[in-house]
Amino acid sequence: MKKSLLAVSVSLSLLVMAGGVNAASVKAGQEKSAPCAGCHGDKGNSLVSMYPKLASQNEEYLMQQLHAFKEGKRNGPMMSAMVAGLSDEDIEDLAVFYEAQKVSDNVLPPLDIDEVEEDDSQTLSDEQRAELEEKAVADKQAAQEQQDAMIAMGYDIYRNGDLENEISACIACHGPKGEGNKPALFPALNGQHADYLIKTLHDFKQDKRSNIEGNMMHMIARRMSEAEIKATAYYISILK
């Protein structure tokens, strides 16, 4: 009985120690993240859609990418300069800090509807005004249907892929909610900016991003149409 209690006590002590180290790393990472905030936001939620959100990103993936920038394996003059002076401990602290933050939610882009402005130089008849209002309702409905169709396409590609064009389902590597796969170093995607995801897929498609040899994303992105890239990016951006 005493041995069991001792074992439990030791286990709890180790858990507390581990928690203390992690807490210390989060605090250190927060202090070291100040230069990153200009592009990536105060807690990793960037306000500019072309800069990626780092909040909630898997620690191991963040460390891999920061080392890739530092070692010149991933292109990015600005990022390479930012990480040049970071030590391994700095990189780990930053990764632990960003993983501990909550990623912010995104909303879909506004419906693309041309608003009809009334000409002040003439007075519209009731019939003309009714026609304009009817057209506005029809345009809004058409735009909503287009947006719904785009998200449905993104959902289908994310969940099922495209067998005919040999496009793998995103869910296989990035998880049902876009949470990624930490052991396999597959990044979390949920809540990421759609514009950044579109850019990233284009970079893979055009071989502008190749920090990991044999990365399957090059093959997948090359087979995606522009419509599929946009639809998948916007669907992923609203995943929670």
CSV table of N, CA, C and O in Angstrom, one decimal, residues 112-207:
chain,number,residue,atom,x,y,z
A,112,ASP,N,-21.4,38.8,-52.8
A,112,ASP,CA,-21.0,39.8,-53.8
A,112,ASP,C,-22.3,40.2,-54.6
A,112,ASP,O,-22.7,39.6,-55.5
A,113,ILE,N,-22.9,41.3,-54.1
A,113,ILE,CA,-24.1,41.8,-54.7
A,113,ILE,C,-23.9,43.2,-55.1
A,113,ILE,O,-23.4,44.1,-54.4
A,114,ASP,N,-24.3,43.5,-56.4
A,114,ASP,CA,-24.2,44.9,-56.8
A,114,ASP,C,-25.4,45.7,-56.4
A,114,ASP,O,-26.6,45.3,-56.7
A,115,GLU,N,-25.2,46.7,-55.6
A,115,GLU,CA,-26.3,47.5,-55.1
A,115,GLU,C,-26.7,48.5,-56.1
A,115,GLU,O,-25.9,49.2,-56.7
A,116,VAL,N,-28.0,48.6,-56.3
A,116,VAL,CA,-28.5,49.6,-57.3
A,116,VAL,C,-28.8,50.9,-56.6
A,116,VAL,O,-29.6,51.0,-55.6
A,117,GLU,N,-28.1,52.0,-57.1
A,117,GLU,CA,-28.3,53.3,-56.4
A,117,GLU,C,-29.3,54.0,-57.2
A,117,GLU,O,-29.3,54.1,-58.5
A,118,GLU,N,-30.2,54.6,-56.5
A,118,GLU,CA,-31.3,55.4,-57.1
A,118,GLU,C,-30.8,56.8,-57.6
A,118,GLU,O,-30.0,57.4,-56.9
A,119,ASP,N,-31.1,57.1,-58.9
A,119,ASP,CA,-30.7,58.3,-59.5
A,119,ASP,C,-31.5,59.5,-58.9
A,119,ASP,O,-32.8,59.5,-59.1
A,120,ASP,N,-30.9,60.4,-58.2
A,120,ASP,CA,-31.6,61.5,-57.6
A,120,ASP,C,-32.2,62.5,-58.6
A,120,ASP,O,-33.1,63.2,-58.3
A,121,SER,N,-31.8,62.4,-59.9
A,121,SER,CA,-32.2,63.3,-60.9
A,121,SER,C,-33.6,63.0,-61.4
A,121,SER,O,-34.2,63.7,-62.1
A,122,GLN,N,-34.1,61.7,-61.1
A,122,GLN,CA,-35.4,61.3,-61.5
A,122,GLN,C,-36.2,60.7,-60.4
A,122,GLN,O,-35.6,60.1,-59.5
A,123,THR,N,-37.4,60.7,-60.4
A,123,THR,CA,-38.3,60.1,-59.4
A,123,THR,C,-38.8,58.8,-60.0
A,123,THR,O,-39.4,58.7,-61.1
A,124,LEU,N,-38.5,57.7,-59.3
A,124,LEU,CA,-38.9,56.4,-59.7
A,124,LEU,C,-40.4,56.2,-59.5
A,124,LEU,O,-40.9,56.6,-58.4
A,125,SER,N,-41.0,55.5,-60.4
A,125,SER,CA,-42.5,55.2,-60.2
A,125,SER,C,-42.5,54.0,-59.2
A,125,SER,O,-41.5,53.3,-59.0
A,126,ASP,N,-43.7,53.8,-58.7
A,126,ASP,CA,-43.9,52.6,-57.8
A,126,ASP,C,-43.5,51.3,-58.5
A,126,ASP,O,-42.9,50.4,-57.9
A,127,GLU,N,-43.8,51.2,-59.8
A,127,GLU,CA,-43.6,50.0,-60.6
A,127,GLU,C,-42.1,49.8,-60.8
A,127,GLU,O,-41.6,48.7,-60.6
A,128,GLN,N,-41.4,50.9,-61.1
A,128,GLN,CA,-39.9,50.9,-61.2
A,128,GLN,C,-39.2,50.5,-59.9
A,128,GLN,O,-38.3,49.7,-59.9
A,129,ARG,N,-39.7,51.1,-58.8
A,129,ARG,CA,-39.1,50.8,-57.5
A,129,ARG,C,-39.3,49.3,-57.2
A,129,ARG,O,-38.4,48.6,-56.6
A,130,ALA,N,-40.5,48.8,-57.5
A,130,ALA,CA,-40.8,47.4,-57.2
A,130,ALA,C,-39.9,46.5,-58.0
A,130,ALA,O,-39.5,45.4,-57.5
A,131,GLU,N,-39.7,46.8,-59.2
A,131,GLU,CA,-38.8,46.0,-60.1
A,131,GLU,C,-37.4,46.0,-59.6
A,131,GLU,O,-36.7,44.9,-59.6
A,132,LEU,N,-36.9,47.1,-59.1
A,132,LEU,CA,-35.5,47.2,-58.5
A,132,LEU,C,-35.4,46.4,-57.3
A,132,LEU,O,-34.4,45.7,-57.1
A,133,GLU,N,-36.4,46.4,-56.4
A,133,GLU,CA,-36.4,45.7,-55.2
A,133,GLU,C,-36.5,44.2,-55.5
A,133,GLU,O,-35.8,43.4,-54.8
A,134,GLU,N,-37.3,43.8,-56.5
A,134,GLU,CA,-37.4,42.4,-56.9
A,134,GLU,C,-36.0,41.9,-57.4
A,134,GLU,O,-35.6,40.8,-57.1
A,135,LYS,N,-35.4,42.7,-58.2
A,135,LYS,CA,-34.1,42.4,-58.7
A,135,LYS,C,-33.0,42.2,-57.6
A,135,LYS,O,-32.2,41.3,-57.6
A,136,ALA,N,-33.1,43.1,-56.6
A,136,ALA,CA,-32.2,43.0,-55.5
A,136,ALA,C,-32.3,41.7,-54.7
A,136,ALA,O,-31.3,41.1,-54.3
A,137,VAL,N,-33.6,41.3,-54.5
A,137,VAL,CA,-33.8,40.1,-53.8
A,137,VAL,C,-33.3,38.9,-54.6
A,137,VAL,O,-32.7,38.0,-54.1
A,138,ALA,N,-33.6,38.9,-55.9
A,138,ALA,CA,-33.1,37.8,-56.8
A,138,ALA,C,-31.6,37.7,-56.8
A,138,ALA,O,-31.0,36.6,-56.8
A,139,ASP,N,-30.9,38.9,-56.9
A,139,ASP,CA,-29.4,38.9,-56.9
A,139,ASP,C,-28.9,38.4,-55.6
A,139,ASP,O,-27.9,37.6,-55.6
A,140,LYS,N,-29.5,38.7,-54.5
A,140,LYS,CA,-29.1,38.3,-53.2
A,140,LYS,C,-29.2,36.8,-53.1
A,140,LYS,O,-28.3,36.1,-52.6
A,141,GLN,N,-30.3,36.2,-53.6
A,141,GLN,CA,-30.6,34.8,-53.5
A,141,GLN,C,-29.6,34.1,-54.4
A,141,GLN,O,-29.0,33.0,-54.0
A,142,ALA,N,-29.3,34.6,-55.6
A,142,ALA,CA,-28.3,34.0,-56.5
A,142,ALA,C,-26.9,34.0,-55.9
A,142,ALA,O,-26.2,33.0,-55.9
A,143,ALA,N,-26.5,35.1,-55.2
A,143,ALA,CA,-25.2,35.2,-54.6
A,143,ALA,C,-25.1,34.2,-53.4
A,143,ALA,O,-24.1,33.5,-53.2
A,144,GLN,N,-26.2,34.0,-52.7
A,144,GLN,CA,-26.3,33.1,-51.5
A,144,GLN,C,-26.1,31.6,-52.1
A,144,GLN,O,-25.4,30.8,-51.5
A,145,GLU,N,-26.8,31.4,-53.2
A,145,GLU,CA,-26.7,30.0,-53.8
A,145,GLU,C,-25.3,29.7,-54.2
A,145,GLU,O,-24.8,28.6,-54.1
A,146,GLN,N,-24.6,30.7,-54.8
A,146,GLN,CA,-23.2,30.6,-55.2
A,146,GLN,C,-22.3,30.3,-54.0
A,146,GLN,O,-21.4,29.5,-54.1
A,147,GLN,N,-22.5,31.1,-53.0
A,147,GLN,CA,-21.7,30.9,-51.8
A,147,GLN,C,-21.9,29.5,-51.2
A,147,GLN,O,-21.0,28.8,-50.8
A,148,ASP,N,-23.2,29.1,-51.1
A,148,ASP,CA,-23.5,27.7,-50.6
A,148,ASP,C,-22.9,26.6,-51.4
A,148,ASP,O,-22.4,25.6,-50.9
A,149,ALA,N,-22.9,26.8,-52.7
A,149,ALA,CA,-22.3,25.8,-53.6
A,149,ALA,C,-20.8,25.8,-53.4
A,149,ALA,O,-20.2,24.7,-53.5
A,150,MET,N,-20.2,26.9,-53.2
A,150,MET,CA,-18.7,26.9,-53.0
A,150,MET,C,-18.4,26.2,-51.7
A,150,MET,O,-17.4,25.4,-51.7
A,151,ILE,N,-19.1,26.4,-50.7
A,151,ILE,CA,-18.8,25.8,-49.4
A,151,ILE,C,-19.1,24.3,-49.5
A,151,ILE,O,-18.4,23.4,-48.9
A,152,ALA,N,-20.1,23.9,-50.2
A,152,ALA,CA,-20.5,22.5,-50.4
A,152,ALA,C,-19.3,21.8,-51.2
A,152,ALA,O,-19.0,20.6,-50.9
A,153,MET,N,-18.8,22.5,-52.2
A,153,MET,CA,-17.6,21.9,-52.9
A,153,MET,C,-16.5,21.7,-52.0
A,153,MET,O,-15.8,20.7,-52.0
A,154,GLY,N,-16.2,22.7,-51.2
A,154,GLY,CA,-15.1,22.6,-50.2
A,154,GLY,C,-15.2,21.5,-49.2
A,154,GLY,O,-14.3,20.8,-48.9
A,155,TYR,N,-16.5,21.4,-48.8
A,155,TYR,CA,-16.8,20.3,-47.8
A,155,TYR,C,-16.5,18.9,-48.5
A,155,TYR,O,-15.9,18.0,-47.8
A,156,ASP,N,-17.0,18.8,-49.7
A,156,ASP,CA,-16.8,17.5,-50.4
A,156,ASP,C,-15.4,17.1,-50.6
A,156,ASP,O,-14.9,16.0,-50.4
A,157,ILE,N,-14.6,18.1,-51.0
A,157,ILE,CA,-13.1,17.9,-51.3
A,157,ILE,C,-12.4,17.6,-50.0
A,157,ILE,O,-11.6,16.6,-49.9
A,158,TYR,N,-12.8,18.3,-48.9
A,158,TYR,CA,-12.1,18.1,-47.6
A,158,TYR,C,-12.4,16.7,-47.1
A,158,TYR,O,-11.6,16.0,-46.6
A,159,ARG,N,-13.7,16.3,-47.2
A,159,ARG,CA,-14.1,15.1,-46.6
A,159,ARG,C,-13.9,13.9,-47.5
A,159,ARG,O,-13.5,12.8,-47.0
A,160,ASN,N,-14.1,14.0,-48.8
A,160,ASN,CA,-14.0,12.9,-49.7
A,160,ASN,C,-12.9,12.9,-50.8
A,160,ASN,O,-12.7,11.9,-51.4
A,161,GLY,N,-12.3,14.1,-51.0
A,161,GLY,CA,-11.4,14.2,-52.0
A,161,GLY,C,-12.0,14.2,-53.4
A,161,GLY,O,-13.3,14.4,-53.5
A,162,ASP,N,-11.3,14.0,-54.4
A,162,ASP,CA,-11.8,13.9,-55.8
A,162,ASP,C,-11.1,12.7,-56.4
A,162,ASP,O,-10.0,12.8,-56.9
A,163,LEU,N,-11.8,11.6,-56.4
A,163,LEU,CA,-11.2,10.3,-56.9
A,163,LEU,C,-10.8,10.4,-58.4
A,163,LEU,O,-9.8,9.9,-58.8
A,164,GLU,N,-11.7,11.0,-59.2
A,164,GLU,CA,-11.4,11.1,-60.6
A,164,GLU,C,-10.1,11.8,-60.9
A,164,GLU,O,-9.4,11.4,-61.8
A,165,ASN,N,-9.8,12.9,-60.2
A,165,ASN,CA,-8.6,13.6,-60.4
A,165,ASN,C,-7.5,13.3,-59.4
A,165,ASN,O,-6.5,14.0,-59.4
A,166,GLU,N,-7.7,12.2,-58.7
A,166,GLU,CA,-6.7,11.7,-57.7
A,166,GLU,C,-6.3,12.8,-56.7
A,166,GLU,O,-5.1,12.9,-56.4
A,167,ILE,N,-7.3,13.5,-56.2
A,167,ILE,CA,-7.1,14.5,-55.1
A,167,ILE,C,-7.5,13.8,-53.8
A,167,ILE,O,-8.6,13.4,-53.6
A,168,SER,N,-6.5,13.7,-52.9
A,168,SER,CA,-6.8,13.0,-51.6
A,168,SER,C,-7.7,13.9,-50.7
A,168,SER,O,-7.6,15.1,-50.8
A,169,ALA,N,-8.5,13.2,-49.9
A,169,ALA,CA,-9.3,14.0,-48.9
A,169,ALA,C,-8.4,14.6,-47.9
A,169,ALA,O,-7.5,14.0,-47.3
A,170,CYS,N,-8.6,15.9,-47.6
A,170,CYS,CA,-7.8,16.6,-46.6
A,170,CYS,C,-8.0,16.0,-45.2
A,170,CYS,O,-7.0,16.1,-44.4
A,171,ILE,N,-9.1,15.5,-45.0
A,171,ILE,CA,-9.4,14.9,-43.6
A,171,ILE,C,-8.5,13.8,-43.2
A,171,ILE,O,-8.2,13.6,-42.0
A,172,ALA,N,-7.9,13.1,-44.2
A,172,ALA,CA,-7.0,12.0,-43.9
A,172,ALA,C,-5.8,12.4,-43.1
A,172,ALA,O,-5.3,11.7,-42.3
A,173,CYS,N,-5.3,13.6,-43.4
A,173,CYS,CA,-4.1,14.1,-42.8
A,173,CYS,C,-4.4,15.2,-41.7
A,173,CYS,O,-3.7,15.3,-40.7
A,174,HIS,N,-5.4,16.0,-42.0
A,174,HIS,CA,-5.6,17.2,-41.2
A,174,HIS,C,-6.8,17.0,-40.2
A,174,HIS,O,-7.1,18.0,-39.4
A,175,GLY,N,-7.4,15.9,-40.2
A,175,GLY,CA,-8.4,15.6,-39.1
A,175,GLY,C,-9.8,16.1,-39.5
A,175,GLY,O,-10.0,17.0,-40.3
A,176,PRO,N,-10.8,15.5,-38.8
A,176,PRO,CA,-12.2,15.9,-39.1
A,176,PRO,C,-12.5,17.4,-38.9
A,176,PRO,O,-13.4,17.9,-39.5
A,177,LYS,N,-11.8,18.0,-37.9
A,177,LYS,CA,-12.1,19.4,-37.6
A,177,LYS,C,-10.9,20.3,-38.0
A,177,LYS,O,-10.8,21.4,-37.5
A,178,GLY,N,-10.0,19.8,-38.8
A,178,GLY,CA,-8.9,20.6,-39.2
A,178,GLY,C,-7.9,20.7,-38.1
A,178,GLY,O,-7.0,21.7,-38.1
A,179,GLU,N,-7.8,19.8,-37.1
A,179,GLU,CA,-6.9,20.0,-36.0
A,179,GLU,C,-5.5,19.5,-36.3
A,179,GLU,O,-4.6,19.7,-35.4
A,180,GLY,N,-5.3,18.8,-37.4
A,180,GLY,CA,-4.0,18.4,-37.7
A,180,GLY,C,-3.6,17.1,-37.1
A,180,GLY,O,-4.5,16.4,-36.4
A,181,ASN,N,-2.4,16.7,-37.2
A,181,ASN,CA,-1.9,15.4,-36.6
A,181,ASN,C,-0.5,15.7,-36.1
A,181,ASN,O,0.5,15.8,-36.8
A,182,LYS,N,-0.4,15.9,-34.8
A,182,LYS,CA,0.9,16.3,-34.1
A,182,LYS,C,2.0,15.3,-34.4
A,182,LYS,O,3.1,15.7,-34.8
A,183,PRO,N,1.8,14.0,-34.1
A,183,PRO,CA,2.9,13.0,-34.3
A,183,PRO,C,3.4,13.0,-35.7
A,183,PRO,O,4.6,12.8,-36.0
A,184,ALA,N,2.5,13.2,-36.7
A,184,ALA,CA,2.9,13.1,-38.1
A,184,ALA,C,3.4,14.5,-38.6
A,184,ALA,O,3.7,14.6,-39.8
A,185,LEU,N,3.3,15.5,-37.8
A,185,LEU,CA,3.7,16.8,-38.2
A,185,LEU,C,2.8,17.4,-39.3
A,185,LEU,O,3.3,18.2,-40.1
A,186,PHE,N,1.6,17.0,-39.3
A,186,PHE,CA,0.6,17.6,-40.2
A,186,PHE,C,-0.1,18.8,-39.5
A,186,PHE,O,-0.6,18.6,-38.4
A,187,PRO,N,0.0,20.0,-40.1
A,187,PRO,CA,-0.5,21.2,-39.4
A,187,PRO,C,-2.0,21.3,-39.2
A,187,PRO,O,-2.8,20.7,-39.9
A,188,ALA,N,-2.4,22.0,-38.1
A,188,ALA,CA,-3.8,22.3,-37.9
A,188,ALA,C,-4.2,23.4,-39.0
A,188,ALA,O,-3.4,24.3,-39.3
A,189,LEU,N,-5.4,23.3,-39.5
A,189,LEU,CA,-5.8,24.2,-40.5
A,189,LEU,C,-7.0,25.0,-40.1
A,189,LEU,O,-7.3,26.1,-40.7
A,190,ASN,N,-7.8,24.5,-39.1
A,190,ASN,CA,-9.1,25.1,-38.7
A,190,ASN,C,-8.9,26.6,-38.3
A,190,ASN,O,-8.0,26.9,-37.5
A,191,GLY,N,-9.7,27.5,-38.8
A,191,GLY,CA,-9.7,28.9,-38.4
A,191,GLY,C,-8.6,29.7,-39.2
A,191,GLY,O,-8.5,30.9,-38.9
A,192,GLN,N,-7.9,29.0,-40.0
A,192,GLN,CA,-6.9,29.8,-40.8
A,192,GLN,C,-7.5,30.7,-41.8
A,192,GLN,O,-8.6,30.4,-42.3
A,193,HIS,N,-6.8,31.8,-42.1
A,193,HIS,CA,-7.4,32.7,-43.1
A,193,HIS,C,-7.5,32.0,-44.5
A,193,HIS,O,-6.5,31.4,-45.0
A,194,ALA,N,-8.6,32.2,-45.2
A,194,ALA,CA,-8.8,31.6,-46.5
A,194,ALA,C,-7.8,32.2,-47.5
A,194,ALA,O,-7.3,31.4,-48.3
A,195,ASP,N,-7.5,33.5,-47.4
A,195,ASP,CA,-6.5,34.1,-48.4
A,195,ASP,C,-5.2,33.4,-48.2
A,195,ASP,O,-4.5,33.2,-49.2
A,196,TYR,N,-4.8,33.2,-47.0
A,196,TYR,CA,-3.5,32.5,-46.7
A,196,TYR,C,-3.5,31.1,-47.3
A,196,TYR,O,-2.5,30.6,-47.9
A,197,LEU,N,-4.6,30.4,-47.0
A,197,LEU,CA,-4.7,29.0,-47.5
A,197,LEU,C,-4.6,29.0,-49.0
A,197,LEU,O,-4.0,28.1,-49.6
A,198,ILE,N,-5.3,29.9,-49.7
A,198,ILE,CA,-5.3,30.0,-51.2
A,198,ILE,C,-3.9,30.2,-51.7
A,198,ILE,O,-3.4,29.5,-52.6
A,199,LYS,N,-3.2,31.1,-51.0
A,199,LYS,CA,-1.8,31.4,-51.4
A,199,LYS,C,-0.9,30.2,-51.2
A,199,LYS,O,0.0,29.9,-52.1
A,200,THR,N,-1.1,29.5,-50.1
A,200,THR,CA,-0.3,28.3,-49.8
A,200,THR,C,-0.5,27.2,-50.8
A,200,THR,O,0.5,26.6,-51.3
A,201,LEU,N,-1.7,27.0,-51.2
A,201,LEU,CA,-2.0,26.0,-52.2
A,201,LEU,C,-1.4,26.4,-53.5
A,201,LEU,O,-0.9,25.5,-54.3
A,202,HIS,N,-1.5,27.6,-53.9
A,202,HIS,CA,-0.8,28.1,-55.1
A,202,HIS,C,0.7,27.9,-55.1
A,202,HIS,O,1.3,27.5,-56.0
A,203,ASP,N,1.3,28.2,-53.9
A,203,ASP,CA,2.7,28.0,-53.7
A,203,ASP,C,3.1,26.5,-53.9
A,203,ASP,O,4.1,26.2,-54.5
A,204,PHE,N,2.3,25.6,-53.4
A,204,PHE,CA,2.5,24.2,-53.6
A,204,PHE,C,2.4,23.8,-55.0
A,204,PHE,O,3.2,23.0,-55.6
A,205,LYS,N,1.3,24.3,-55.6
A,205,LYS,CA,1.0,24.0,-57.0
A,205,LYS,C,2.1,24.5,-58.0
A,205,LYS,O,2.4,23.8,-59.0
A,206,GLN,N,2.7,25.6,-57.7
A,206,GLN,CA,3.8,26.2,-58.5
A,206,GLN,C,5.2,25.8,-58.0
A,206,GLN,O,6.2,26.4,-58.5
A,207,ASP,N,5.3,24.9,-57.1
A,207,ASP,CA,6.6,24.5,-56.5
A,207,ASP,C,7.4,25.6,-55.9
A,207,ASP,O,8.6,25.6,-55.9
